[in-house]
Amino acid sequence: MLMKKTGGPRRPHSLSTRILSAPAASALTGHTVDRRAFLRTSGLAAGALAASSALTGAMVRKAEAAAPAAPAGAPVKQVKSVCTHCSVGCTVVAEVQNGAWIGQEPGFDSPINLGAHCAKGASVREHAHGNRRLRYPMKLVNGQWVRMSWDEAITEVGDRLLKIRETSGPDSVFWLGSAKHSNEQAYLFRKFAALWGTNNVDHQARICHSTTVAGVANVWGYGAMTNSYNDIQKSKAIFFIGSNAAEAHPVSMLHVLKGKEVNNAPLIVADPRFTRTAAHADEYIRFRPGTDVPLVWGILWHIFQNGWEDKDYIARRVYGMDEVRAEVAKWTPEEVERVTGVPGTQLARVARTLASHKPGTLVWCMGGTQHHIGNNNTRAYCILQLALGNVGMAGGGTNIFRGHDNVQGATDFGVTSDSLPGYYGLAEGAWKHWARVWDLPYDYILSRFGSKELMERTGIPVSRWYDGVLEAQGNMDQPNPVKGMVFWGHAPNSQVRLPDMKKAMEALDTLVVVDPYPTVTAILHDRKDGVYLLPAATQFETYGSATASNRSVQWRDKIMEPLFESKPDHTIMYLFAKKFGFAAEMVKNMKVNGDEPLIEDITREWNRGMWSVGYTGQSPERMKLHMQHQDTFDKTTLRANGGPCDGDFYGLPWPCWGTPEMKHPGTANLYDPSLPVAQGGGAFRARFGVERNGVTLLAENSYPVGSEIKDGYPEVTMAMLQKLGWDKDLTEAEMAVISKIGGDKIGAVSWTTDLSGGIQRVAIAHGLNPPGNAKARCVAWNFPDPVPVHREPLYTPRRDLVADYPTYKDTKAWRLPTLYKSIQDRDVSKEYPIILTSGRLVEYEGGGDETRSNPWLAELQQDMFVEINPFDAHNLGIRDGGMVWVEGAEKGRVKVKAMLTERVGRGVAFMPFHFGGFYQGEDRRSKYPKDGDPIVLGESANTATTYGYDSVTQMQETKTTLCRISVA
């Protein structure tokens, strides 16, 4: 059982354990438990739990009592890894004795976490050693979990999936990958899906930052965080919108608060909810959920009215700002207040603050992305920064905090239904590029797909996979519905419309879970068979690289061998590839040790192909050297000061151009022309052409320091080198590669397709930015809304605004019908009057299965809850701590505790999304495998959330729907 902080008992758990808080432990041991002692104690939690059956609820053993059996004087070695929770990238230093992980410390030398951990990081050893992990393969037989061997599991699952492929085609199996995979595993997973023959492959980024990637990439070239956490120390103003970093990314606040203190930088937080981040703010803006664009345009209205925009910057580096001016002019202070609820006087003050404190940074997270106009939101944020001239410099930029530890890397490596690794897309040229990298015939890869058309067609996104099961076949742009679903390191309760997902799970032929823990996938449905649980190793039981939110690529070393019968993800991929008959092709140029492809060989393969984003310079050797010498990197600039990494930026943040031998230092701040490209400088990418409507899209009188072209220029190609006479700088070996790729069209070979790296090397030698030197664009003419506009949420209480700001017409996208107007036309606001939004807690992460299985974290937050404003609660007869029903506008409902708080405004309710194990009031603990149930269960918020998808990326809309709340 868990013991509440008040001492009250919890319902019994099968393992009958009790966990005491740190203060209780210190009282019994007679001395204070400081942070370091807590880390050591939490590191021995598994041993303490194993002995706890001999203890009463009021006893606790000292940490040393659980020390592993080892010969006296056995050496303790330190192994560096990276925390597997959020994207900050904190170093974890594990203490290992005789192969056992006996303790941990934070990385004091890490320039990212500076010796700090949040609660999750401090207890991360329990993630690997947790006694609720999957121990061996299992399948559901007549509603009971039955143990299997790995050979049986691979054979049986493989036969079922092959049968689906044979009868319904390769697109009828959905391969759902993971932001928890290393870069190498993510890369191999996308290659695996390609060789299976489908683009029905995706991962968590679809439902957290796909609107960031698409929106930001369509403004200035790359859809990623422009600067770094550390760089916020140089900001003169810090603007958070839709980001609660203090809970979602706690260690990042080290850098935020330093910037606030050292620079006296005003911290502005815009959020519908008064969060822990807002508690640090100099200015807090409470606005109605789903009105980000009006809020930003309201700020920009004051900037334009007063002439505070950076006119010179706009003239040199920005296209289309006049079209933005025309839209912003509509958003007078009166109209902004009518739509958002924010007084014009406050936004005038915010605008003045931002304009007078430069450079300033803008931070957002899922509060801004998870909307059906999420791409409009992210582009509006970027345009505000462009108007202020805040992009492409230290202390500025858009700092987009990603969620999972490797969601940035998994996105970069193409675990998405619309691209191959490196954002190359799915066109024939992209497939031919990767065929060259993989050393496979293009025609062989083509033969694996149902057709060339399907090979080049965007797949079903994970946000809609259950519609891929349930939708009528005639309404889909693929031959047959999804019949096999593989959840590989992904929690289903992080997605909306769980009642529909439950139906889809029950309609599948085969459902497979590959994960260190049995996720909610194991228990949401009411199936009796056809479900398989395969135990994956954690990232602490393998090794490889992971990309933090700031694009730094860090190398993890293996801390321990896989526990129980778990296997590393890339080993499981190889075993399935052998079963499916394409293992030889998948690992053609990789060494395989037994059944485990060599990680370093996978790294070197992606080094050979990822030219488009500059993942070519980070060799295993360079990444390992950075981890070994973390102490040599400046804690603000991230540049090494002396030592073997001298001049490099920590983690070689992409783009790290050219081959590893070029020794490019990486790029700490994107688009910064104040540095030579060879030293990490750059410019906006020229990916949208050179001219539109008679206006140049290339930069004017702006270029990186040292450039031999003193103006804008397009992306670098062989034809461009030939025209400039620089092709003579290519080596004979480079020319041979380029000639083989280009044939009689050698001029078309570009910086993204030249496998020799010669084009990049020569361009940089002449001071050029390989992706070109263009203007950022404020008008994305390829999007439904070229200039970002406000559209009312699909479920809105403001029916008076629907006519003025309607949503889109119903359409078809990503192989499926997508509804907009038909949903917004349904007025349910009287029946469901409260806006429902969701977010993170500091104690738990993602779907929460692993963190709710961690006793150190489970004690901290034992109940799922809903935050309700006291005004609303009192009108409904709801008491603080009482049980309530929260019912969404599509009838899904959850039974949770009520928390009465002014953190949410009147008419708004908030729920965290980390809980699972209950379903519409039913406790489903008994459906987990024996001893595989998380310590803490609760209703999933997304049982009550509703339909709604971004017009460009199919991002789910979780931040604004409608609900009603009643006493349970």
mmCIF file of N, CA and C in Angstrom, residues 70-77 96-98:
data_model
loop_
_atom_site.group_PDB
_atom_site.id
_atom_site.type_symbol
_atom_site.label_atom_id
_atom_site.label_comp_id
_atom_site.label_asym_id
_atom_site.label_seq_id
_atom_site.Cartn_x
_atom_site.Cartn_y
_atom_site.Cartn_z
ATOM 1 N N ALA A 70 28.144 -7.994 -3.065
ATOM 2 C CA ALA A 70 29.336 -7.818 -3.887
ATOM 3 C C ALA A 70 30.555 -8.034 -3.017
ATOM 4 N N PRO A 71 31.632 -8.519 -3.622
ATOM 5 C CA PRO A 71 32.852 -8.722 -2.832
ATOM 6 C C PRO A 71 33.305 -7.413 -2.214
ATOM 7 N N ALA A 72 33.857 -7.498 -1.017
ATOM 8 C CA ALA A 72 34.373 -6.313 -0.343
ATOM 9 C C ALA A 72 35.381 -5.618 -1.256
ATOM 10 N N GLY A 73 35.233 -4.329 -1.381
ATOM 11 C CA GLY A 73 36.161 -3.565 -2.193
ATOM 12 C C GLY A 73 35.912 -3.650 -3.679
ATOM 13 N N ALA A 74 34.801 -4.288 -4.105
ATOM 14 C CA ALA A 74 34.482 -4.336 -5.533
ATOM 15 C C ALA A 74 34.392 -2.916 -6.066
ATOM 16 N N PRO A 75 35.041 -2.600 -7.181
ATOM 17 C CA PRO A 75 35.066 -1.217 -7.666
ATOM 18 C C PRO A 75 33.686 -0.738 -8.084
ATOM 19 N N VAL A 76 33.428 0.524 -7.811
ATOM 20 C CA VAL A 76 32.198 1.173 -8.249
ATOM 21 C C VAL A 76 32.566 2.111 -9.394
ATOM 22 N N LYS A 77 31.969 1.882 -10.551
ATOM 23 C CA LYS A 77 32.270 2.762 -11.691
ATOM 24 C C LYS A 77 31.090 3.681 -11.971
ATOM 25 N N VAL A 96 27.711 1.982 -10.611
ATOM 26 C CA VAL A 96 27.511 0.578 -10.981
ATOM 27 C C VAL A 96 28.580 -0.278 -10.326
ATOM 28 N N GLN A 97 28.142 -1.332 -9.676
ATOM 29 C CA GLN A 97 29.062 -2.260 -9.008
ATOM 30 C C GLN A 97 28.690 -3.682 -9.403
ATOM 31 N N ASN A 98 29.668 -4.404 -9.948
ATOM 32 C CA ASN A 98 29.424 -5.773 -10.399
ATOM 33 C C ASN A 98 28.208 -5.861 -11.323
#
